[in-house]
PDB file of C-alpha atoms in Angstrom:
ATOM      1  CA  UNK E   8     -40.993 -34.449  25.217  1.00  0.00           C
ATOM      2  CA  UNK E   9     -37.438 -33.543  24.158  1.00  0.00           C
ATOM      3  CA  UNK E  10     -37.680 -31.004  21.818  1.00  0.00           C
ATOM      4  CA  UNK E  11     -34.193 -31.897  20.347  1.00  0.00           C
ATOM      5  CA  UNK E  12     -34.814 -35.287  19.289  1.00  0.00           C
ATOM      6  CA  UNK E  13     -38.505 -36.634  19.378  1.00  0.00           C
ATOM      7  CA  UNK E  14     -37.688 -39.821  18.031  1.00  0.00           C
ATOM      8  CA  UNK E  15     -35.320 -40.801  20.627  1.00  0.00           C
ATOM      9  CA  UNK E  16     -37.615 -39.814  23.393  1.00  0.00           C
ATOM     10  CA  UNK E  17     -40.267 -41.865  21.987  1.00  0.00           C
ATOM     11  CA  UNK E  18     -37.840 -44.925  22.031  1.00  0.00           C
ATOM     12  CA  UNK E  19     -36.533 -44.447  25.577  1.00  0.00           C
ATOM     13  CA  UNK E  20     -39.699 -43.189  27.100  1.00  0.00           C
ATOM     14  CA  UNK E  21     -40.753 -46.873  28.069  1.00  0.00           C
ATOM     15  CA  UNK E  22     -37.561 -47.088  29.849  1.00  0.00           C
ATOM     16  CA  UNK E  23     -36.917 -45.620  33.714  1.00  0.00           C
ATOM     17  CA  UNK E  24     -37.737 -42.169  34.713  1.00  0.00           C
ATOM     18  CA  UNK E  25     -34.184 -41.708  35.763  1.00  0.00           C
ATOM     19  CA  UNK E  26     -32.566 -42.677  32.546  1.00  0.00           C
ATOM     20  CA  UNK E  27     -35.031 -40.452  30.668  1.00  0.00           C
ATOM     21  CA  UNK E  28     -34.165 -37.476  32.863  1.00  0.00           C
ATOM     22  CA  UNK E  29     -30.383 -38.027  32.536  1.00  0.00           C
ATOM     23  CA  UNK E  30     -30.751 -38.238  28.710  1.00  0.00           C
ATOM     24  CA  UNK E  31     -32.969 -35.059  28.779  1.00  0.00           C
ATOM     25  CA  UNK E  32     -30.565 -33.169  30.737  1.00  0.00           C
ATOM     26  CA  UNK E  33     -27.726 -34.117  28.394  1.00  0.00           C
ATOM     27  CA  UNK E  34     -29.612 -32.794  25.193  1.00  0.00           C
ATOM     28  CA  UNK E  35     -31.583 -29.650  26.679  1.00  0.00           C
ATOM     29  CA  UNK E  36     -30.647 -26.318  27.971  1.00  0.00           C
ATOM     30  CA  UNK E  37     -26.926 -26.305  26.718  1.00  0.00           C
ATOM     31  CA  UNK E  38     -24.611 -23.905  25.710  1.00  0.00           C
ATOM     32  CA  UNK E  39     -21.316 -23.951  23.959  1.00  0.00           C
ATOM     33  CA  UNK E  40     -18.294 -21.770  22.965  1.00  0.00           C
ATOM     34  CA  UNK E  41     -15.166 -22.235  20.923  1.00  0.00           C
ATOM     35  CA  UNK E  42     -11.712 -21.724  22.277  1.00  0.00           C
ATOM     36  CA  UNK E  43      -8.649 -21.399  19.997  1.00  0.00           C
ATOM     37  CA  UNK E  44      -5.293 -20.760  21.796  1.00  0.00           C
ATOM     38  CA  UNK E  45      -6.062 -18.422  24.616  1.00  0.00           C
ATOM     39  CA  UNK E  46      -9.099 -16.941  22.929  1.00  0.00           C
ATOM     40  CA  UNK E  47     -12.848 -17.928  23.727  1.00  0.00           C
ATOM     41  CA  UNK E  48     -15.795 -17.044  21.632  1.00  0.00           C
ATOM     42  CA  UNK E  49     -19.289 -15.874  23.612  1.00  0.00           C
ATOM     43  CA  UNK E  50     -21.392 -18.814  24.499  1.00  0.00           C
ATOM     44  CA  UNK E  51     -24.397 -19.671  22.416  1.00  0.00           C
ATOM     45  CA  UNK E  52     -27.423 -21.770  23.050  1.00  0.00           C
ATOM     46  CA  UNK E  53     -27.515 -25.186  21.394  1.00  0.00           C
ATOM     47  CA  UNK E  54     -30.915 -26.588  20.383  1.00  0.00           C
ATOM     48  CA  UNK E  55     -29.772 -29.574  18.472  1.00  0.00           C
ATOM     49  CA  UNK E  56     -27.130 -32.153  18.337  1.00  0.00           C
ATOM     50  CA  UNK E  57     -25.138 -34.255  21.220  1.00  0.00           C
ATOM     51  CA  UNK E  58     -22.408 -33.080  23.082  1.00  0.00           C
ATOM     52  CA  UNK E  59     -19.103 -34.244  21.114  1.00  0.00           C
ATOM     53  CA  UNK E  60     -17.286 -36.928  23.123  1.00  0.00           C
ATOM     54  CA  UNK E  61     -20.216 -37.564  25.218  1.00  0.00           C
ATOM     55  CA  UNK E  62     -20.810 -41.142  26.863  1.00  0.00           C
ATOM     56  CA  UNK E  63     -24.179 -40.819  25.678  1.00  0.00           C
ATOM     57  CA  UNK E  64     -23.444 -39.877  21.758  1.00  0.00           C
ATOM     58  CA  UNK E  65     -22.824 -43.271  20.292  1.00  0.00           C
ATOM     59  CA  UNK E  66     -26.065 -44.730  21.967  1.00  0.00           C
ATOM     60  CA  UNK E  67     -28.225 -41.902  20.940  1.00  0.00           C
ATOM     61  CA  UNK E  68     -26.889 -41.864  17.405  1.00  0.00           C
ATOM     62  CA  UNK E  69     -27.604 -45.584  17.282  1.00  0.00           C
ATOM     63  CA  UNK E  70     -31.173 -44.778  18.527  1.00  0.00           C
ATOM     64  CA  UNK E  71     -31.632 -42.163  16.125  1.00  0.00           C
ATOM     65  CA  UNK E  72     -30.630 -44.179  13.026  1.00  0.00           C
ATOM     66  CA  UNK E  73     -32.045 -47.522  14.049  1.00  0.00           C
ATOM     67  CA  UNK E  74     -34.894 -47.040  11.935  1.00  0.00           C
ATOM     68  CA  UNK E  75     -33.227 -46.717   8.577  1.00  0.00           C
ATOM     69  CA  UNK E  76     -33.648 -50.298   7.321  1.00  0.00           C
ATOM     70  CA  UNK E  77     -37.114 -49.968   7.809  1.00  0.00           C
ATOM     71  CA  UNK E  78     -37.021 -47.330   4.894  1.00  0.00           C
ATOM     72  CA  UNK E  79     -35.964 -49.543   2.234  1.00  0.00           C
ATOM     73  CA  UNK E  80     -37.067 -53.272   2.954  1.00  0.00           C
ATOM     74  CA  UNK E  81     -36.220 -54.007  -0.613  1.00  0.00           C
ATOM     75  CA  UNK E  82     -32.361 -53.959   0.112  1.00  0.00           C
ATOM     76  CA  UNK E  83     -30.407 -55.213   2.829  1.00  0.00           C
ATOM     77  CA  UNK E  84     -28.846 -52.644   5.395  1.00  0.00           C
ATOM     78  CA  UNK E  85     -25.929 -53.420   7.521  1.00  0.00           C
ATOM     79  CA  UNK E  86     -25.148 -50.838  10.185  1.00  0.00           C
ATOM     80  CA  UNK E  87     -22.243 -50.585  12.539  1.00  0.00           C
ATOM     81  CA  UNK E  88     -21.572 -47.398  14.487  1.00  0.00           C
ATOM     82  CA  UNK E  89     -21.817 -44.588  11.827  1.00  0.00           C
ATOM     83  CA  UNK E  90     -21.175 -46.845   8.791  1.00  0.00           C
ATOM     84  CA  UNK E  91     -23.968 -48.355   6.719  1.00  0.00           C
ATOM     85  CA  UNK E  92     -23.788 -51.026   3.709  1.00  0.00           C
ATOM     86  CA  UNK E  93     -26.685 -51.094   1.352  1.00  0.00           C
ATOM     87  CA  UNK E  94     -26.817 -54.246  -0.405  1.00  0.00           C
ATOM     88  CA  UNK E  95     -28.979 -55.537  -3.270  1.00  0.00           C
ATOM     89  CA  UNK E  96     -29.630 -58.836  -5.172  1.00  0.00           C
ATOM     90  CA  UNK E  97     -31.029 -59.436  -8.465  1.00  0.00           C
ATOM     91  CA  UNK E  98     -31.128 -61.435 -11.685  1.00  0.00           C
ATOM     92  CA  UNK E  99     -28.992 -59.016 -13.509  1.00  0.00           C
ATOM     93  CA  UNK E 100     -27.063 -55.558 -13.082  1.00  0.00           C
ATOM     94  CA  UNK E 101     -30.220 -53.443 -14.115  1.00  0.00           C
ATOM     95  CA  UNK E 102     -32.425 -55.080 -11.481  1.00  0.00           C
ATOM     96  CA  UNK E 103     -29.717 -54.367  -8.890  1.00  0.00           C
ATOM     97  CA  UNK E 104     -29.312 -50.944 -10.123  1.00  0.00           C
ATOM     98  CA  UNK E 105     -33.094 -50.247 -10.033  1.00  0.00           C
ATOM     99  CA  UNK E 106     -33.188 -51.441  -6.403  1.00  0.00           C
ATOM    100  CA  UNK E 107     -30.325 -49.476  -5.304  1.00  0.00           C
ATOM    101  CA  UNK E 108     -31.649 -46.255  -7.093  1.00  0.00           C
ATOM    102  CA  UNK E 109     -35.075 -46.663  -5.404  1.00  0.00           C
ATOM    103  CA  UNK E 110     -33.482 -47.349  -2.128  1.00  0.00           C
ATOM    104  CA  UNK E 111     -30.916 -44.520  -2.101  1.00  0.00           C
ATOM    105  CA  UNK E 112     -34.146 -42.111  -3.109  1.00  0.00           C
ATOM    106  CA  UNK E 113     -35.919 -43.204  -0.051  1.00  0.00           C
ATOM    107  CA  UNK E 114     -32.641 -43.109   2.026  1.00  0.00           C
ATOM    108  CA  UNK E 115     -32.033 -39.586   1.046  1.00  0.00           C
ATOM    109  CA  UNK E 116     -35.676 -38.295   1.870  1.00  0.00           C
ATOM    110  CA  UNK E 117     -35.161 -40.224   5.336  1.00  0.00           C
ATOM    111  CA  UNK E 118     -31.834 -38.371   5.909  1.00  0.00           C
ATOM    112  CA  UNK E 119     -33.304 -35.108   5.108  1.00  0.00           C
ATOM    113  CA  UNK E 120     -36.176 -35.560   7.272  1.00  0.00           C
ATOM    114  CA  UNK E 121     -33.887 -36.789  10.066  1.00  0.00           C
ATOM    115  CA  UNK E 122     -31.643 -33.574   9.746  1.00  0.00           C
ATOM    116  CA  UNK E 123     -28.855 -35.753   8.698  1.00  0.00           C
ATOM    117  CA  UNK E 124     -26.541 -35.756   5.718  1.00  0.00           C
ATOM    118  CA  UNK E 125     -24.664 -38.235   3.645  1.00  0.00           C
ATOM    119  CA  UNK E 126     -21.001 -37.910   3.298  1.00  0.00           C
ATOM    120  CA  UNK E 127     -20.493 -38.451  -0.376  1.00  0.00           C
ATOM    121  CA  UNK E 128     -16.547 -38.259   0.062  1.00  0.00           C
ATOM    122  CA  UNK E 129     -16.657 -41.159   2.508  1.00  0.00           C
ATOM    123  CA  UNK E 130     -19.104 -43.206   0.457  1.00  0.00           C
ATOM    124  CA  UNK E 131     -18.076 -46.176  -1.873  1.00  0.00           C
ATOM    125  CA  UNK E 132     -19.582 -47.757  -4.581  1.00  0.00           C
TER     126      UNK E 132
END
């Protein structure tokens, strides 16, 4: 099992062994440093995340968040890349607001449990 992202591991484990090993090699035993100008920091071990700019990054992110619509079935969830729209229908504004409040509470919990955060600054109402 990948220690980094068990949810992704469970989704790809039914695929080929070579694909699994390729993904595992991208996510485990990684080190990183920071370079500014001609100065470079010391290397540190990375135990979470996906290398920025990697070919696998978008695919792994999609696999990781693919379960979000299951969290709040009372609303419609439209997802594209890292953007998600939550839509609710109701008889009046109060019913829609209530559905959205329940959904956002569930989504907030799911995000926290998934080690993700909502960028409030880029969110629209």
